[in-house]
Short mmCIF file of C-alpha atoms and ligand atoms in Angstrom, two decimals:
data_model
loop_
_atom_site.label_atom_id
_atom_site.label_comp_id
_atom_site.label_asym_id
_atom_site.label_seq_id
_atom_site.Cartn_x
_atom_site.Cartn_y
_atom_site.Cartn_z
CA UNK E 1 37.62 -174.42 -69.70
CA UNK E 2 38.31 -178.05 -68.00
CA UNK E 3 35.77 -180.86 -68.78
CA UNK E 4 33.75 -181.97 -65.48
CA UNK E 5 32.37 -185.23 -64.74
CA UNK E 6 30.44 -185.82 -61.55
CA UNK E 7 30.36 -189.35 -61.54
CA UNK E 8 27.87 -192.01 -59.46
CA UNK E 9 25.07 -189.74 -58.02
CA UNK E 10 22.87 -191.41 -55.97
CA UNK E 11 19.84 -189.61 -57.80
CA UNK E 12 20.06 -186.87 -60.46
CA UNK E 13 16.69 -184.86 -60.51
CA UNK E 14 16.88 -184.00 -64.04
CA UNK E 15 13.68 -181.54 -64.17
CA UNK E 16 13.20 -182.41 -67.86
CA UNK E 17 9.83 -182.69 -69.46
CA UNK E 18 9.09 -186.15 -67.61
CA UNK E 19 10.44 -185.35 -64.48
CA UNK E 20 13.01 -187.54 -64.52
CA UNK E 21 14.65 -189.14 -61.67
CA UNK E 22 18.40 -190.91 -62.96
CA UNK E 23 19.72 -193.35 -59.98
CA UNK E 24 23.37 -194.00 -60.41
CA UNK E 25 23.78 -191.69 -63.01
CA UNK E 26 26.51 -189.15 -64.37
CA UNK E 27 26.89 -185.74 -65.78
CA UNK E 28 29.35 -184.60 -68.26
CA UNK E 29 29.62 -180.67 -69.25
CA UNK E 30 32.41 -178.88 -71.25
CA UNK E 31 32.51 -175.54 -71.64
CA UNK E 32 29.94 -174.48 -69.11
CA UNK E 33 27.03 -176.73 -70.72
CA UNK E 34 25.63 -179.84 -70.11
CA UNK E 35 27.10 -182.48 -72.81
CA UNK E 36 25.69 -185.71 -71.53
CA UNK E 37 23.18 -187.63 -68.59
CA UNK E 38 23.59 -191.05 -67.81
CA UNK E 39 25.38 -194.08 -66.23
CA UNK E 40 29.33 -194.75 -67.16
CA UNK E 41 30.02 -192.34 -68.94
CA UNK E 42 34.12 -191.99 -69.69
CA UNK E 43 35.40 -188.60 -70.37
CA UNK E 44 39.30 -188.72 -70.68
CA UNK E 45 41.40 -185.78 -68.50
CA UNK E 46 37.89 -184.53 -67.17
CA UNK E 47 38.03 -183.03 -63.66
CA UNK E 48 35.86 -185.66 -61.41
CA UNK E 49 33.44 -184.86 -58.25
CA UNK E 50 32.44 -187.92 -56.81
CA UNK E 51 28.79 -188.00 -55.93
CA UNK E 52 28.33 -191.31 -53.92
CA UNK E 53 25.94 -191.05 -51.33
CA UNK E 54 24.46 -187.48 -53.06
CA UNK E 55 21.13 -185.94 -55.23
CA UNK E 56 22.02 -183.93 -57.66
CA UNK E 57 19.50 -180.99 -58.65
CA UNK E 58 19.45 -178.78 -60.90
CA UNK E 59 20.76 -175.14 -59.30
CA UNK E 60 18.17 -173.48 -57.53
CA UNK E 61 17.01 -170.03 -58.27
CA UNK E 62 15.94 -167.14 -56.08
CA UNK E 63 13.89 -164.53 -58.18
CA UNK E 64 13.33 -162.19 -54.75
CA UNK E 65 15.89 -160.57 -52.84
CA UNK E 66 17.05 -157.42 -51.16
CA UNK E 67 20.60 -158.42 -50.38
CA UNK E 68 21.67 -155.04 -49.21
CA UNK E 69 19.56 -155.67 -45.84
CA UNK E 70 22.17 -159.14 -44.72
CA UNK E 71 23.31 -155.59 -42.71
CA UNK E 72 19.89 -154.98 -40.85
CA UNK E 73 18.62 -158.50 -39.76
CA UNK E 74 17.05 -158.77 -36.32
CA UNK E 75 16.51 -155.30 -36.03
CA UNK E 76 14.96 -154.84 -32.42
CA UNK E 77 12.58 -151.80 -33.47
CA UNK E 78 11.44 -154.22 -36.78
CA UNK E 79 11.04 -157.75 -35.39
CA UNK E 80 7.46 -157.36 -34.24
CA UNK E 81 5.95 -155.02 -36.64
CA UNK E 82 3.47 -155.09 -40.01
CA UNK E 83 4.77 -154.39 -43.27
CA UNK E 84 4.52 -150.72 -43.18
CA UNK E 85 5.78 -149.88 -39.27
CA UNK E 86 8.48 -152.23 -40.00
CA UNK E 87 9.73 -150.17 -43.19
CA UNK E 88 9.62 -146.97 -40.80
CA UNK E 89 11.89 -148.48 -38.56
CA UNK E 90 14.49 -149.51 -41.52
CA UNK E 91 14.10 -146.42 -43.49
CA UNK E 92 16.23 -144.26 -41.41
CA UNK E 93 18.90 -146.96 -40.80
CA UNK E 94 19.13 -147.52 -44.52
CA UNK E 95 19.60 -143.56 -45.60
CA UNK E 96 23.32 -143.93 -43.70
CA UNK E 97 24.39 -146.76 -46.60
CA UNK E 98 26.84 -146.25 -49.11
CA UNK E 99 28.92 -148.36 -51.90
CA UNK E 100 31.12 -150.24 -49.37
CA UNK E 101 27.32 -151.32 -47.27
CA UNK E 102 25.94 -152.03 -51.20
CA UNK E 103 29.19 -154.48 -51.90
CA UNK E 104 30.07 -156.04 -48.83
CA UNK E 105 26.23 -156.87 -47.95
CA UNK E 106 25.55 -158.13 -51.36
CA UNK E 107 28.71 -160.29 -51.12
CA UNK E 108 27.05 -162.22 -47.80
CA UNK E 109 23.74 -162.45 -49.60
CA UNK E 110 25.82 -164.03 -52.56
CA UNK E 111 27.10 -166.50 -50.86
CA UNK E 112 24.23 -167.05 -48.15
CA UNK E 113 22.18 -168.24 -51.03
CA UNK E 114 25.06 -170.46 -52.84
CA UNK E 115 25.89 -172.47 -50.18
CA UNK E 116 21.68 -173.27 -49.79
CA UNK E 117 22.31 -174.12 -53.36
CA UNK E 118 21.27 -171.19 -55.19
CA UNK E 119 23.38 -170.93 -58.83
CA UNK E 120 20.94 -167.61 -60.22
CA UNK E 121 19.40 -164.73 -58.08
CA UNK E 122 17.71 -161.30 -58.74
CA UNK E 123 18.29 -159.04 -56.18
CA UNK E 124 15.88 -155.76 -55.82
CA UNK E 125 17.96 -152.67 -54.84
CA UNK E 126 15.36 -149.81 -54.98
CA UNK E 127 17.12 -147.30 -53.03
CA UNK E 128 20.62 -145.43 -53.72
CA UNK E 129 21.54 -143.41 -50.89
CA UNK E 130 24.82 -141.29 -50.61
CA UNK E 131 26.56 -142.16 -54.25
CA UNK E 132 25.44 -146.22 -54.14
CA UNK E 133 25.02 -147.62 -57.60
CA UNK E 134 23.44 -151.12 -58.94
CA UNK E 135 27.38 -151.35 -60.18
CA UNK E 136 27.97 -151.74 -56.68
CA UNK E 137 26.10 -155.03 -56.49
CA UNK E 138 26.89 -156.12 -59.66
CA UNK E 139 30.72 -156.15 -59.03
CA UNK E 140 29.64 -157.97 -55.96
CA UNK E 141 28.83 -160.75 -58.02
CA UNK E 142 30.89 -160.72 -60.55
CA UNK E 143 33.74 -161.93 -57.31
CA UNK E 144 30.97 -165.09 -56.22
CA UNK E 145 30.45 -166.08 -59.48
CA UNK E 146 26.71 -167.25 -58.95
CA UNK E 147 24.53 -165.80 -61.88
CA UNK E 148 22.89 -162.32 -61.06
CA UNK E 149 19.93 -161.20 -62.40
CA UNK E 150 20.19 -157.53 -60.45
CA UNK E 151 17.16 -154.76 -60.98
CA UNK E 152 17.29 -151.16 -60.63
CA UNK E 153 14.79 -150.92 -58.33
CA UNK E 154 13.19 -147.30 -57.45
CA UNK E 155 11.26 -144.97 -55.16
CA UNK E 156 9.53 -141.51 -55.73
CA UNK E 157 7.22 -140.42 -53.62
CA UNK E 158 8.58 -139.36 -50.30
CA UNK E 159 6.78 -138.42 -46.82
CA UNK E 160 6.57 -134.65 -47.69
CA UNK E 161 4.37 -136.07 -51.00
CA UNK E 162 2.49 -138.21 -49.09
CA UNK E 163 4.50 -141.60 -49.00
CA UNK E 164 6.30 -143.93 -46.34
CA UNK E 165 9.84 -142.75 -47.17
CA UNK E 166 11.68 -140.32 -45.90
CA UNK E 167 12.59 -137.69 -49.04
CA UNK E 168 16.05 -138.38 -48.38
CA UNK E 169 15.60 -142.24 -49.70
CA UNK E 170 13.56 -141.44 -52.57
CA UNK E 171 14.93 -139.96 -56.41
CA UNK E 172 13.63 -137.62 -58.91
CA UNK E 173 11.72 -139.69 -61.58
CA UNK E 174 13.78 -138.27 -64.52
CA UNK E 175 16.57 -139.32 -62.80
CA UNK E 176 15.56 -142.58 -62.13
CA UNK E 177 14.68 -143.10 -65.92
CA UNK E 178 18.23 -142.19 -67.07
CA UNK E 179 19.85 -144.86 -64.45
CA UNK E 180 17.73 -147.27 -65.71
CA UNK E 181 18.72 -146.77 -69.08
CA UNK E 182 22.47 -146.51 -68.17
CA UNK E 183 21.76 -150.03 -66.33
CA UNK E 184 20.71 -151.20 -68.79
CA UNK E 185 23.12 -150.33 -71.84
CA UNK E 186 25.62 -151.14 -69.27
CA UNK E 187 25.31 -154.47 -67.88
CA UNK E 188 22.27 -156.64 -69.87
CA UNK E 189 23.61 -159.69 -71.62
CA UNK E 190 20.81 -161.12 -73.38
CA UNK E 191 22.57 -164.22 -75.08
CA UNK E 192 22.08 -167.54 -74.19
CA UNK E 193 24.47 -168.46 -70.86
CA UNK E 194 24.60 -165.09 -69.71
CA UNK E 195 25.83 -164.36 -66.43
CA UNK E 196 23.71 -161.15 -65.84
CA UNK E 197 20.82 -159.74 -66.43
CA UNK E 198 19.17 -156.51 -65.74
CA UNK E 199 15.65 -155.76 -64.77
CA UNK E 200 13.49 -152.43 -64.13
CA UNK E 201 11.56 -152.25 -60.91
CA UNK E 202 9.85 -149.77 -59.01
CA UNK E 203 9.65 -150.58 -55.62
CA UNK E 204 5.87 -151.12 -55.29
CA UNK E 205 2.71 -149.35 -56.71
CA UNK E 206 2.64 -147.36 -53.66
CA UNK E 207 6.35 -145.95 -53.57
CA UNK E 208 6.24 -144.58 -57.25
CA UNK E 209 3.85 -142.84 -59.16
CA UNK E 210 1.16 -144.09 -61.60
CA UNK E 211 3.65 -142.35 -64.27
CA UNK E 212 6.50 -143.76 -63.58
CA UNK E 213 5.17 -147.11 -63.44
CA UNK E 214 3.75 -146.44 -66.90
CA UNK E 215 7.11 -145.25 -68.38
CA UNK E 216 8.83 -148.09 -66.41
CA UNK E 217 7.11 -150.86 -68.36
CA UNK E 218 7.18 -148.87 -71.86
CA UNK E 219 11.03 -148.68 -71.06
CA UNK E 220 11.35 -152.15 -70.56
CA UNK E 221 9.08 -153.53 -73.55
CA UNK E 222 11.75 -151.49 -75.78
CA UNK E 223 15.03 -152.42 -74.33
CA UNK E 224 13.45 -156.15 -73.83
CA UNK E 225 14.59 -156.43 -70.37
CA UNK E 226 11.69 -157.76 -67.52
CA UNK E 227 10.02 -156.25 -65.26
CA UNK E 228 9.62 -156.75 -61.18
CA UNK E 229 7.91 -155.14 -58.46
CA UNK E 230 6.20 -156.16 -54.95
CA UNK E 231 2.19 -156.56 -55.21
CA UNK E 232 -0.52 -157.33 -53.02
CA UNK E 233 1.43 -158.27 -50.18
CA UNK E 234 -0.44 -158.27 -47.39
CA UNK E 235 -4.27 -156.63 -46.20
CA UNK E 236 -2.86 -152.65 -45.65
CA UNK E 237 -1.33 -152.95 -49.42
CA UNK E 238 -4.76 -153.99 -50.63
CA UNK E 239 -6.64 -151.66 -48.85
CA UNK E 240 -4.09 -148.84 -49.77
CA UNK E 241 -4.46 -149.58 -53.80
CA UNK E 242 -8.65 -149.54 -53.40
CA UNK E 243 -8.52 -146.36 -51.81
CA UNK E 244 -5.09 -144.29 -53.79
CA UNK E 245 -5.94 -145.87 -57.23
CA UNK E 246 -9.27 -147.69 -56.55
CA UNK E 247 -8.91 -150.56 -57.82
CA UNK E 248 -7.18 -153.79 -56.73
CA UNK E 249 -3.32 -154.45 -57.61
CA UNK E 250 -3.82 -156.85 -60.49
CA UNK E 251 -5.92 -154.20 -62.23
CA UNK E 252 -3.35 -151.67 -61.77
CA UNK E 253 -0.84 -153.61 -62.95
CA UNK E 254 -2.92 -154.82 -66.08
CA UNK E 255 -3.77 -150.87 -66.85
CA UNK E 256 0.07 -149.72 -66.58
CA UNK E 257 1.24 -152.95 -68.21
CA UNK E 258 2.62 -154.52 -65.57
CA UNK E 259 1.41 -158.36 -66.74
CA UNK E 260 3.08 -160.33 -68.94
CA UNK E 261 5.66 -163.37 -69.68
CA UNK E 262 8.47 -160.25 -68.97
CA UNK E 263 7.00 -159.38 -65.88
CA UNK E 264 7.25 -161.44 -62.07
CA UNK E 265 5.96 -160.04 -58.91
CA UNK E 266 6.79 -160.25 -55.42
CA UNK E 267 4.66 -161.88 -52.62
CA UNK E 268 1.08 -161.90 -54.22
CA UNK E 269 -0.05 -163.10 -50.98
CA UNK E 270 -4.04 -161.51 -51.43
CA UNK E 271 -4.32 -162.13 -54.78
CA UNK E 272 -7.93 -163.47 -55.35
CA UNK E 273 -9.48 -165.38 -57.46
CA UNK E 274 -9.49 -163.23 -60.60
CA UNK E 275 -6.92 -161.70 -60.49
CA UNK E 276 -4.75 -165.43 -60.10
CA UNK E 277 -6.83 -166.27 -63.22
CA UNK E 278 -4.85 -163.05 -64.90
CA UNK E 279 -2.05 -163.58 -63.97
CA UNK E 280 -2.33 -167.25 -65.84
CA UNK E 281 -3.85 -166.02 -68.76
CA UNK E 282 -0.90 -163.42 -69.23
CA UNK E 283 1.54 -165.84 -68.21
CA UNK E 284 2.82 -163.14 -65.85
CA UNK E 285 5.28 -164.84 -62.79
CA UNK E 286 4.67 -164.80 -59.31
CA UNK E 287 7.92 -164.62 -56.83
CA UNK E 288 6.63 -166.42 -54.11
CA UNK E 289 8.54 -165.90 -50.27
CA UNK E 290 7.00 -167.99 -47.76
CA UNK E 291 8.82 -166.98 -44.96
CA UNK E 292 9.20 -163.49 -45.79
CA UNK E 293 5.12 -164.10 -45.53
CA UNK E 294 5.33 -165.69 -41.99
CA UNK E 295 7.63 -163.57 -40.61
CA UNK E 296 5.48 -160.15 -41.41
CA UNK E 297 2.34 -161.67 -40.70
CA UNK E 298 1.24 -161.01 -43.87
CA UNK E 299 -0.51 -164.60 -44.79
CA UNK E 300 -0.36 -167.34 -46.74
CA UNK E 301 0.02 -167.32 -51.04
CA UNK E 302 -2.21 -168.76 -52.99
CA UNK E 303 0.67 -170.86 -54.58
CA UNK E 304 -2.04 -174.28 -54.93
CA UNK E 305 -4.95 -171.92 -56.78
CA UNK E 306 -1.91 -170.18 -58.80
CA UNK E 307 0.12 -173.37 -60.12
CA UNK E 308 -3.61 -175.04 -60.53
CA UNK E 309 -4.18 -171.85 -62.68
CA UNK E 310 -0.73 -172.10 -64.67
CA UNK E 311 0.66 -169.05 -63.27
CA UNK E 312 4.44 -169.18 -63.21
CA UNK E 313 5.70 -169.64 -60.05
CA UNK E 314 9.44 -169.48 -58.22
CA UNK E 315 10.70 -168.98 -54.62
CA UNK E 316 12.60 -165.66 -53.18
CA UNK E 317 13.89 -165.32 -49.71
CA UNK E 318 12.79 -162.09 -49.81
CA UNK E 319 15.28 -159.25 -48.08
CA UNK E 320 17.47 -160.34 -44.93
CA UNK E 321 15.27 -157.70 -42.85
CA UNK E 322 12.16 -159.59 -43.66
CA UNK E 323 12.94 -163.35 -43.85
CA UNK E 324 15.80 -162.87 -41.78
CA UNK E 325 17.68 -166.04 -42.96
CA UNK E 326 18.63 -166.12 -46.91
CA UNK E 327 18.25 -169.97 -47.05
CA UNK E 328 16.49 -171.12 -50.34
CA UNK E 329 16.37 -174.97 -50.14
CA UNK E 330 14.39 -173.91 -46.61
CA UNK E 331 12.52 -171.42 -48.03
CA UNK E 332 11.23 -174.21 -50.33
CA UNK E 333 10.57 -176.82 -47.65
CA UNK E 334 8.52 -173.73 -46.32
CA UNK E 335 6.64 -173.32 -49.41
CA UNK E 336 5.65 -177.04 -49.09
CA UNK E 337 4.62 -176.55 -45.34
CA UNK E 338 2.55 -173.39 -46.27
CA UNK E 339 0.40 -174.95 -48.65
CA UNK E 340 -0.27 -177.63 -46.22
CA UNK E 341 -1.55 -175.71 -43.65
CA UNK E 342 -3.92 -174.09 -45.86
CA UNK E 343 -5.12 -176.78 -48.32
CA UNK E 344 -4.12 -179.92 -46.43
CA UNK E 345 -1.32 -182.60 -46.56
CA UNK E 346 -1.69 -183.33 -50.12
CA UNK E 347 -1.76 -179.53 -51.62
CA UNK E 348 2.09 -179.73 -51.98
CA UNK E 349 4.53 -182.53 -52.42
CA UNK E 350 8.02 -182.27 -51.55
CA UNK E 351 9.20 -182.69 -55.44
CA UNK E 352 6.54 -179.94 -56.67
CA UNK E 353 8.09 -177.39 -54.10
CA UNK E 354 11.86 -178.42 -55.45
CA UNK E 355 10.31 -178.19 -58.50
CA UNK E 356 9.32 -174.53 -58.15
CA UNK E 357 12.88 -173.80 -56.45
CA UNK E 358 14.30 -174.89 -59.69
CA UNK E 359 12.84 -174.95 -63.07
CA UNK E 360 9.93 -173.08 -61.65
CA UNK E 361 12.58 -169.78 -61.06
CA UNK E 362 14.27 -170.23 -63.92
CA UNK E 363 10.92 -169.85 -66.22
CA UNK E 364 9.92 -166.57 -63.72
CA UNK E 365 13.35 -165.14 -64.27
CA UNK E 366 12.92 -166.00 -68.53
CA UNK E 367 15.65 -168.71 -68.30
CA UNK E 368 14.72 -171.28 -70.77
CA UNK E 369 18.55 -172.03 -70.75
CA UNK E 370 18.49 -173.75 -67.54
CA UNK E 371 16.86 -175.13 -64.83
CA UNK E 372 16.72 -178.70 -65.46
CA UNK E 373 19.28 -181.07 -65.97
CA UNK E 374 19.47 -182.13 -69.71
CA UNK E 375 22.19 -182.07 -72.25
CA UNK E 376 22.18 -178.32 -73.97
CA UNK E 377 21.20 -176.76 -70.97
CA UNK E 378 23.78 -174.39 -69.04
CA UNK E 379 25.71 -176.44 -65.97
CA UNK E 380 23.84 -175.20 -62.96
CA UNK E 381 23.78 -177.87 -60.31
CA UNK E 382 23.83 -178.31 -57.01
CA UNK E 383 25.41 -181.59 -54.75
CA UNK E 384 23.82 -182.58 -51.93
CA UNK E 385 25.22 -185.02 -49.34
CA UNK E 386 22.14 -187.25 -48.09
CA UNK E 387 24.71 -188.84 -45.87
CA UNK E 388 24.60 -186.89 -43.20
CA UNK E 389 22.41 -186.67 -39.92
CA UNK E 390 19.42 -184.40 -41.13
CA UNK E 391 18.66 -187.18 -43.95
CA UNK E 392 19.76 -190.30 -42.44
CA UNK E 393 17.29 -193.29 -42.12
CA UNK E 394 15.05 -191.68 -45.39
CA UNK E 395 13.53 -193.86 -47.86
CA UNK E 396 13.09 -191.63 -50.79
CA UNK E 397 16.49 -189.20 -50.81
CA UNK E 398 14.68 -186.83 -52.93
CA UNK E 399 11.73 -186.30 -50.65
CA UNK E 400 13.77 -185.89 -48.06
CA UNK E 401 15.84 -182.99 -48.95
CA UNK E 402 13.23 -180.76 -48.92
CA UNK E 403 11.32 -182.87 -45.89
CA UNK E 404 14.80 -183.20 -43.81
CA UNK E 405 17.78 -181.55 -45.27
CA UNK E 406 20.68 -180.64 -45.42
CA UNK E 407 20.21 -177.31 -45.37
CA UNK E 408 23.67 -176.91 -46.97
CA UNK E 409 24.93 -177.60 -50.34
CA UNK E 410 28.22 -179.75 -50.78
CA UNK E 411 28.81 -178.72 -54.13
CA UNK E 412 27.55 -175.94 -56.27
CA UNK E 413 28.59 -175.43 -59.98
CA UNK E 414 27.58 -172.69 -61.97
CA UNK E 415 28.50 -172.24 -65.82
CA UNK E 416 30.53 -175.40 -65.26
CA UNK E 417 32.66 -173.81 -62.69
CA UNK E 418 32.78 -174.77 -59.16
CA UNK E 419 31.69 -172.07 -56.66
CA UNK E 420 31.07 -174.25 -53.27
CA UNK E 421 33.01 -177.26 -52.52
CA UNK E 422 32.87 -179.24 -49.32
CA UNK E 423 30.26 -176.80 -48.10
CA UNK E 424 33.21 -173.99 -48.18
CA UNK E 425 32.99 -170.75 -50.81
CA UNK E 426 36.10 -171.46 -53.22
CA UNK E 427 35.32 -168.01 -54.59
CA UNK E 428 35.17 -165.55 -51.54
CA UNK E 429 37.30 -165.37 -48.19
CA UNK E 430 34.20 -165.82 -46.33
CA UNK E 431 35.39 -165.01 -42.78
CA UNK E 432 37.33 -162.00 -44.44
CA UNK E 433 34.21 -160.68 -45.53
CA UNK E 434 31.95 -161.23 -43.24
CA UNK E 435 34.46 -159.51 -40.58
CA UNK E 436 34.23 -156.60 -42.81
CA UNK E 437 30.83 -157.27 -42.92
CA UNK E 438 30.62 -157.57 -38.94
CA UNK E 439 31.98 -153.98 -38.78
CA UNK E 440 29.70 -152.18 -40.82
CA UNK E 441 26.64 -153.71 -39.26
CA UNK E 442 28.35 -152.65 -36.13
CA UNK E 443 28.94 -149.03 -37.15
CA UNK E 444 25.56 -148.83 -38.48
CA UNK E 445 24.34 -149.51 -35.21
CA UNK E 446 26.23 -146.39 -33.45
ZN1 LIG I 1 10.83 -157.65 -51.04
#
């Protein structure tokens, strides 16, 4: 693989243990890893980006995401409604997917999120109708490049048994078992730089049963892959867990061993007090999606009382029927904006929220090989041009990307290897696919 050398950045937010901020600094990286931080560095027949005028963080990471939903956004029967009408409105919709929907909706997701300056993502894909597999996603990603952390996500318990899903979405538990084994022999990479990772998660408490959530974890603890699932997302998923399992979601999760440094959860919008002082203790990770939040009414996280608590915390832009836009450096300027209308203008500063997007992710996802920006660490980094309208006239460049903008990465590297230059995917015909993309949604619609 070519050397790289991005040469002059303005600012390089290095993430390390002191926070670093280098000013005129450079970055060298061979073979996909970070080799070197600093100012003047010379690195003979080395590919350059020039980063005059530019911050340079380290990649950010989404750890929430249902990608195969970029085909249902704005919805009209699903734009007004609470978590659980909202989810009757998609259901239906969703049952007519199949593998082309899965790849070409996972593909606008992908690169959605890179060109916000996301280098890693989970995505949650928790239902399989008419022959869809996770493969389908995964070979999604494998054309982007960006690294995937995908998790075969599940749901059991259909409307005839009680539930909000129609039977026709939802899959025997044996069944589900043996996929996530497959998955898993399949596709997890556990070495150090890998591209893709698989995780096990049931869609929420209230979609599977007590069993399978059980079996789910024990699965997981012995093929050492983590574990995700949604959690106390708004007041109707509370009330629901006090009165089907009566108790509140962080003791159900404790009992069926769903805390943990291997475990992150969606949302955790109504976790209280005790259960955020679990969920530090355990050192089990919170996904946090602020707008996802806002845009289903369903409140605002904890994320002050949980950081304050050492829980580990990262961003997700939650599925594109629920956020609707798949923009992570806004989803953190969101998270920042949150916290401030709850707690006041101090309770988040603009480099604790990029802070979360970044290394903050990386730790929820178990990525101690990246992150930050440090030599040893994998090449995940994203270029930002401050020169442009939404910054200009700042004093403090890395304030203002997540106070102004852009919005939109100039560069994005991942493993060393350049996925977004100029703002433009170098790995995808974007128009191509989102015309494909175009027609689906289209045909979806009838
Ligand atoms: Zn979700």
């Amino acid at each position: 693989m070519p050397e790289l050398l991005i040469r002059n950045a303005d600012v390089v937010v290095t993430m390390n243990a002191t926070r670093a901020e280098l000013a005129g600094a450079d970055i060298h990286v061979r073979d996909g890893v970070i080799q070197a931080i600093g100012p003047g560095l010379a690195v003979a027949g080395a590919e350059v980006i020039e980063a005059r005028g530019c911050v340079v963080t380290p990649g950010l990471v989404n750890t929430h995401h249902h990608m195969f939903q970029t085909l249902t956004r704005a919805v009209p029967g699903g734009q007004d409604a609470l978590l659980f009408g909202w989810l009757r409105t998609l259901y239906p919709i969703w049952t007519r997917f199949g593998p082309e929907e899965m790849f070409v909706s996972t593909q606008v997701g992908l690169a959605e999120l890179a060109l916000s300056g996301c280098t890693l993502t989970s995505d949650h894909l928790y239902l399989f109708p008419n022959g869809s597999r996770l493969d389908d996603t995964i070979a999604a990603a494998a054309e982007t490049g960006l690294r995937f952390h995908p998790t075969r996500g599940a749901m059991s318990i259909g409307e005839s048994a009680g539930g909000l899903p129609p039977d026709t979405l939802v899959e025997r538990e044996g069944m589900i078992l043996d996929d996530m084994i497959r998955v898993v022999d399949q596709f997890q990479d556990p070495r150090p730089g890998a591209m893709m990772r698989v995780g096990l998660a049931p869609c929420s408490p209230f979609s599977v049963s007590r069993e399978l959530m059980r079996d789910t974890a024990l699965l997981a603890r012995d093929k050492r892959v983590m574990l995700h699932t949604h959690l106390a997302e708004n007041d109707e998923d509370i009330a629901h867990s006090l009165a089907q399992f009566g108790c509140r979601p962080g003791q159900y999760a404790e009992e069926l061993g769903w805390t943990g440094v291997d475990v992150w959860h969606a949302h955790c919008v109504k976790l209280n007090s005790s259960e955020i002082e679990l969920f530090g203790r355990s050192r089990t990770g919170v996904s946090h999606c602020p707008c996802s939040n806002c845009r289903l009414g369903s409140g605002i996280a904890p994320v002050r009382a949980m950081r304050d608590a050492r829980v580990r915390v990262g961003l997700g832009v939650d599925g594109s029927a629920s956020s609707d836009a798949g923009n992570l450096i806004a989803e953190a300027r969101m998270a920042m904006l949150l916290q401030r209308v709850a707690r006041g203008a101090d309770a988040m500063s603009a480099r604790e929220a990029l802070e979360i997007a970044t290394l903050g992710g990386a730790q929820v996802l178990g990525r101690d090989d990246l992150g930050s920006l440090e030599p040893g660490k994998r090449a995940d980094l994203a270029i930002w041009d401050m020169s442009g309208v939404e910054a200009a006239g700042n004093w403090d460049p890395v304030a203002a990307l997540v106070l102004c903008g852009p919005t939109r990465v100039r560069n994005l590297i991942v493993e060393g290897r350049e996925v977004v230059r100029g703002g433009e995917m170098l790995t995808l015909d974007l128009p191509k696919v989102l015309e494909r993309h175009r027609r689906l949604a289209q045909r979806l619609a009838g």
